[in-house]
PDB file of C-alpha atoms in Angstrom:
ATOM      1  CA  MET Y   6      55.555 100.303 159.037  1.00 52.00           C
ATOM      2  CA  LYS Y   7      56.365 101.910 155.299  1.00 54.00           C
ATOM      3  CA  PHE Y   8      54.526 105.033 156.451  1.00 53.00           C
ATOM      4  CA  ARG Y   9      56.837 105.404 159.091  1.00 58.00           C
ATOM      5  CA  ALA Y  10      59.723 105.019 156.989  1.00 53.00           C
ATOM      6  CA  LEU Y  11      58.448 107.685 154.793  1.00 51.00           C
ATOM      7  CA  GLN Y  12      57.912 109.937 157.563  1.00 57.00           C
ATOM      8  CA  VAL Y  13      61.458 109.698 158.837  1.00 48.00           C
ATOM      9  CA  LEU Y  14      62.915 109.790 154.999  1.00 46.00           C
ATOM     10  CA  PHE Y  15      60.670 112.603 154.887  1.00 48.00           C
ATOM     11  CA  ILE Y  16      61.904 114.282 157.616  1.00 53.00           C
ATOM     12  CA  CYS Y  17      65.531 114.008 157.434  1.00 46.00           C
ATOM     13  CA  ALA Y  18      65.293 115.358 153.643  1.00 46.00           C
ATOM     14  CA  SER Y  19      63.612 118.275 155.134  1.00 45.00           C
ATOM     15  CA  ALA Y  20      65.962 118.456 157.958  1.00 43.00           C
ATOM     16  CA  ALA Y  21      68.930 118.392 155.529  1.00 42.00           C
ATOM     17  CA  THR Y  22      67.027 121.066 152.923  1.00 44.00           C
ATOM     18  CA  TRP Y  23      66.335 123.312 156.183  1.00 42.00           C
ATOM     19  CA  MET Y  24      70.160 123.242 157.149  1.00 40.00           C
ATOM     20  CA  ALA Y  25      71.529 124.034 153.609  1.00 43.00           C
ATOM     21  CA  CYS Y  26      69.536 127.146 153.553  1.00 46.00           C
ATOM     22  CA  GLY Y  27      71.694 129.028 155.882  1.00 46.00           C
ATOM     23  CA  ALA Y  28      73.746 127.153 158.632  1.00 53.00           C
ATOM     24  CA  GLY Y  29      77.084 127.271 158.296  1.00 66.00           C
ATOM     25  CA  HIS Y  30      77.248 130.194 155.466  1.00 80.00           C
ATOM     26  CA  PRO Y  31      79.287 133.258 156.075  1.00 88.00           C
ATOM     27  CA  THR Y  32      77.367 136.389 157.277  1.00 92.00           C
ATOM     28  CA  ILE Y  33      78.079 139.866 156.335  1.00 94.00           C
ATOM     29  CA  THR Y  34      79.613 141.904 158.838  1.00 94.00           C
ATOM     30  CA  ARG Y  35      80.478 144.689 156.995  1.00 95.00           C
ATOM     31  CA  LEU Y  36      79.098 147.021 153.409  1.00 97.00           C
ATOM     32  CA  THR Y  37      81.405 149.486 152.017  1.00 97.00           C
ATOM     33  CA  VAL Y  38      80.023 151.936 149.560  1.00 98.00           C
ATOM     34  CA  ALA Y  39      82.353 153.129 146.709  1.00 98.00           C
ATOM     35  CA  PRO Y  40      82.793 156.275 146.310  1.00 98.00           C
ATOM     36  CA  GLN Y  41      82.775 157.142 149.644  1.00 98.00           C
ATOM     37  CA  MET Y  42      82.534 160.917 148.499  1.00 98.00           C
ATOM     38  CA  SER Y  43      81.059 162.260 145.358  1.00 97.00           C
ATOM     39  CA  SER Y  44      79.705 165.294 143.574  1.00 96.00           C
ATOM     40  CA  ALA Y  45      77.619 165.892 140.430  1.00 96.00           C
ATOM     41  CA  PRO Y  46      76.020 168.396 139.100  1.00 96.00           C
ATOM     42  CA  ILE Y  47      71.841 169.148 138.736  1.00 94.00           C
ATOM     43  CA  SER Y  48      72.210 170.555 134.791  1.00 92.00           C
ATOM     44  CA  PRO Y  49      73.467 168.761 133.073  1.00 91.00           C
ATOM     45  CA  PRO Y  50      72.183 165.816 135.203  1.00 87.00           C
ATOM     46  CA  THR Y  51      75.229 163.343 135.630  1.00 89.00           C
ATOM     47  CA  ASP Y  52      74.687 160.025 137.100  1.00 94.00           C
ATOM     48  CA  VAL Y  53      76.947 158.780 139.781  1.00 97.00           C
ATOM     49  CA  GLN Y  54      77.580 154.750 139.989  1.00 98.00           C
ATOM     50  CA  PHE Y  55      77.646 153.305 143.413  1.00 98.00           C
ATOM     51  CA  THR Y  56      78.948 150.075 144.390  1.00 98.00           C
ATOM     52  CA  VAL Y  57      78.799 148.059 147.445  1.00 97.00           C
ATOM     53  CA  THR Y  58      81.324 145.580 148.838  1.00 97.00           C
ATOM     54  CA  ALA Y  59      80.182 143.059 151.053  1.00 96.00           C
ATOM     55  CA  THR Y  60      82.713 141.724 153.814  1.00 96.00           C
ATOM     56  CA  PHE Y  61      81.847 138.753 155.439  1.00 94.00           C
ATOM     57  CA  ASN Y  62      82.463 136.965 158.854  1.00 94.00           C
ATOM     58  CA  ASN Y  63      85.139 134.592 157.076  1.00 94.00           C
ATOM     59  CA  ASN Y  64      87.279 137.595 155.606  1.00 93.00           C
ATOM     60  CA  ASP Y  65      86.077 137.112 152.112  1.00 94.00           C
ATOM     61  CA  SER Y  66      84.819 139.887 150.392  1.00 95.00           C
ATOM     62  CA  ARG Y  67      82.401 140.375 147.153  1.00 95.00           C
ATOM     63  CA  GLU Y  68      80.325 142.806 145.436  1.00 96.00           C
ATOM     64  CA  LEU Y  69      76.434 142.332 146.075  1.00 95.00           C
ATOM     65  CA  THR Y  70      73.577 143.609 143.736  1.00 94.00           C
ATOM     66  CA  ALA Y  71      69.728 143.543 143.785  1.00 92.00           C
ATOM     67  CA  ALA Y  72      70.012 139.960 143.248  1.00 90.00           C
ATOM     68  CA  ASP Y  73      71.503 139.730 146.918  1.00 91.00           C
ATOM     69  CA  GLY Y  74      68.617 141.692 148.527  1.00 91.00           C
ATOM     70  CA  LEU Y  75      70.640 144.693 148.324  1.00 95.00           C
ATOM     71  CA  THR Y  76      68.733 147.980 148.109  1.00 96.00           C
ATOM     72  CA  TRP Y  77      69.675 151.546 147.686  1.00 98.00           C
ATOM     73  CA  THR Y  78      68.092 154.719 149.279  1.00 98.00           C
ATOM     74  CA  SER Y  79      68.620 158.701 149.026  1.00 98.00           C
ATOM     75  CA  SER Y  80      68.427 160.690 152.666  1.00 98.00           C
ATOM     76  CA  ASN Y  81      66.813 163.387 150.596  1.00 97.00           C
ATOM     77  CA  ALA Y  82      64.784 162.642 147.395  1.00 96.00           C
ATOM     78  CA  GLY Y  83      64.753 166.090 146.569  1.00 96.00           C
ATOM     79  CA  VAL Y  84      68.423 166.271 146.471  1.00 96.00           C
ATOM     80  CA  ALA Y  85      69.209 163.263 144.774  1.00 97.00           C
ATOM     81  CA  THR Y  86      67.310 159.817 143.927  1.00 97.00           C
ATOM     82  CA  ILE Y  87      69.278 156.357 143.510  1.00 98.00           C
ATOM     83  CA  GLY Y  88      67.985 153.218 141.716  1.00 97.00           C
ATOM     84  CA  ASP Y  89      68.309 149.484 142.380  1.00 95.00           C
ATOM     85  CA  ASN Y  90      71.407 149.344 140.673  1.00 96.00           C
ATOM     86  CA  GLY Y  91      72.946 152.080 142.161  1.00 97.00           C
ATOM     87  CA  SER Y  92      73.012 155.110 139.874  1.00 98.00           C
ATOM     88  CA  ALA Y  93      72.152 158.170 141.400  1.00 98.00           C
ATOM     89  CA  THR Y  94      71.050 161.214 139.690  1.00 97.00           C
ATOM     90  CA  CYS Y  95      71.078 164.765 141.080  1.00 96.00           C
ATOM     91  CA  ARG Y  96      67.716 166.577 140.998  1.00 95.00           C
ATOM     92  CA  GLY Y  97      68.684 169.518 143.522  1.00 95.00           C
ATOM     93  CA  VAL Y  98      71.668 171.509 144.796  1.00 96.00           C
ATOM     94  CA  GLY Y  99      72.943 170.009 148.575  1.00 97.00           C
ATOM     95  CA  PRO Y 100      74.052 166.900 150.361  1.00 98.00           C
ATOM     96  CA  ALA Y 101      72.533 163.766 150.537  1.00 98.00           C
ATOM     97  CA  THR Y 102      73.732 160.211 152.012  1.00 98.00           C
ATOM     98  CA  ILE Y 103      73.318 157.178 150.110  1.00 98.00           C
ATOM     99  CA  THR Y 104      72.829 154.146 151.882  1.00 98.00           C
ATOM    100  CA  ALA Y 105      73.289 150.808 150.810  1.00 98.00           C
ATOM    101  CA  GLN Y 106      70.934 147.898 152.609  1.00 96.00           C
ATOM    102  CA  ALA Y 107      71.904 144.264 152.587  1.00 94.00           C
ATOM    103  CA  PRO Y 108      70.215 140.860 154.951  1.00 93.00           C
ATOM    104  CA  SER Y 109      73.469 139.937 156.549  1.00 89.00           C
ATOM    105  CA  GLU Y 110      72.341 135.770 155.525  1.00 89.00           C
ATOM    106  CA  LEU Y 111      72.373 135.964 151.977  1.00 78.00           C
ATOM    107  CA  ASN Y 112      71.660 132.036 151.534  1.00 64.00           C
ATOM    108  CA  ILE Y 113      68.362 132.491 152.963  1.00 51.00           C
ATOM    109  CA  THR Y 114      66.802 134.265 150.302  1.00 45.00           C
ATOM    110  CA  VAL Y 115      64.406 132.178 148.162  1.00 50.00           C
ATOM    111  CA  ASN Y 116      62.748 134.214 145.439  1.00 54.00           C
ATOM    112  CA  ASN Y 117      59.472 132.277 146.023  1.00 57.00           C
ATOM    113  CA  GLY Y 118      57.788 135.063 147.979  1.00 57.00           C
ATOM    114  CA  ILE Y 119      59.487 134.123 150.978  1.00 56.00           C
ATOM    115  CA  ASP Y 120      61.166 137.225 152.691  1.00 60.00           C
ATOM    116  CA  ASN Y 121      64.644 137.457 154.161  1.00 59.00           C
ATOM    117  CA  THR Y 122      64.207 138.118 157.490  1.00 66.00           C
ATOM    118  CA  SER Y 123      67.772 138.312 158.870  1.00 73.00           C
ATOM    119  CA  PRO Y 124      69.329 141.430 160.373  1.00 88.00           C
ATOM    120  CA  LYS Y 125      70.246 143.972 157.724  1.00 91.00           C
ATOM    121  CA  VAL Y 126      73.855 145.708 157.394  1.00 94.00           C
ATOM    122  CA  SER Y 127      74.325 149.051 156.243  1.00 96.00           C
ATOM    123  CA  GLY Y 128      77.012 150.932 154.514  1.00 97.00           C
ATOM    124  CA  THR Y 129      76.784 154.730 153.688  1.00 97.00           C
ATOM    125  CA  ALA Y 130      78.421 157.240 150.939  1.00 98.00           C
ATOM    126  CA  GLN Y 131      78.095 160.970 150.616  1.00 98.00           C
ATOM    127  CA  LEU Y 132      76.884 162.525 147.030  1.00 98.00           C
ATOM    128  CA  ASN Y 133      77.231 166.517 147.143  1.00 97.00           C
ATOM    129  CA  CYS Y 134      75.103 167.884 144.249  1.00 96.00           C
ATOM    130  CA  THR Y 135      75.989 171.169 142.808  1.00 96.00           C
ATOM    131  CA  ALA Y 136      74.290 173.896 141.005  1.00 93.00           C
ATOM    132  CA  ASP Y 137      77.405 173.708 137.980  1.00 80.00           C
TER     133      ASP Y 137
END
């Protein structure tokens, strides 16, 4: 009988933990990247700092960071590169689209090797790299 009671207790505790990991938490509906349009010279190299604000389905919003699972990419690494912190550097002349992407369910991410497989939400901005 004790064994059965322990099984029930374990199942209840596991279910409570699982529900706390994502159920009922707001999800991201939109990412807004700032600045939306920017220009920078390739010489001297000038960094452009991008930030992203997430809007949630409960109308709250906040800035995201890499700790939230936020990733940055450039459409053309030959023109501009961007780091994990949102800092872009012009490498060549031309335009590049800067994209921020984050999982819609932030509360699922656990830093023990478990990947957040929720759908991704993206936002973009434009960076024009100039010769002067």
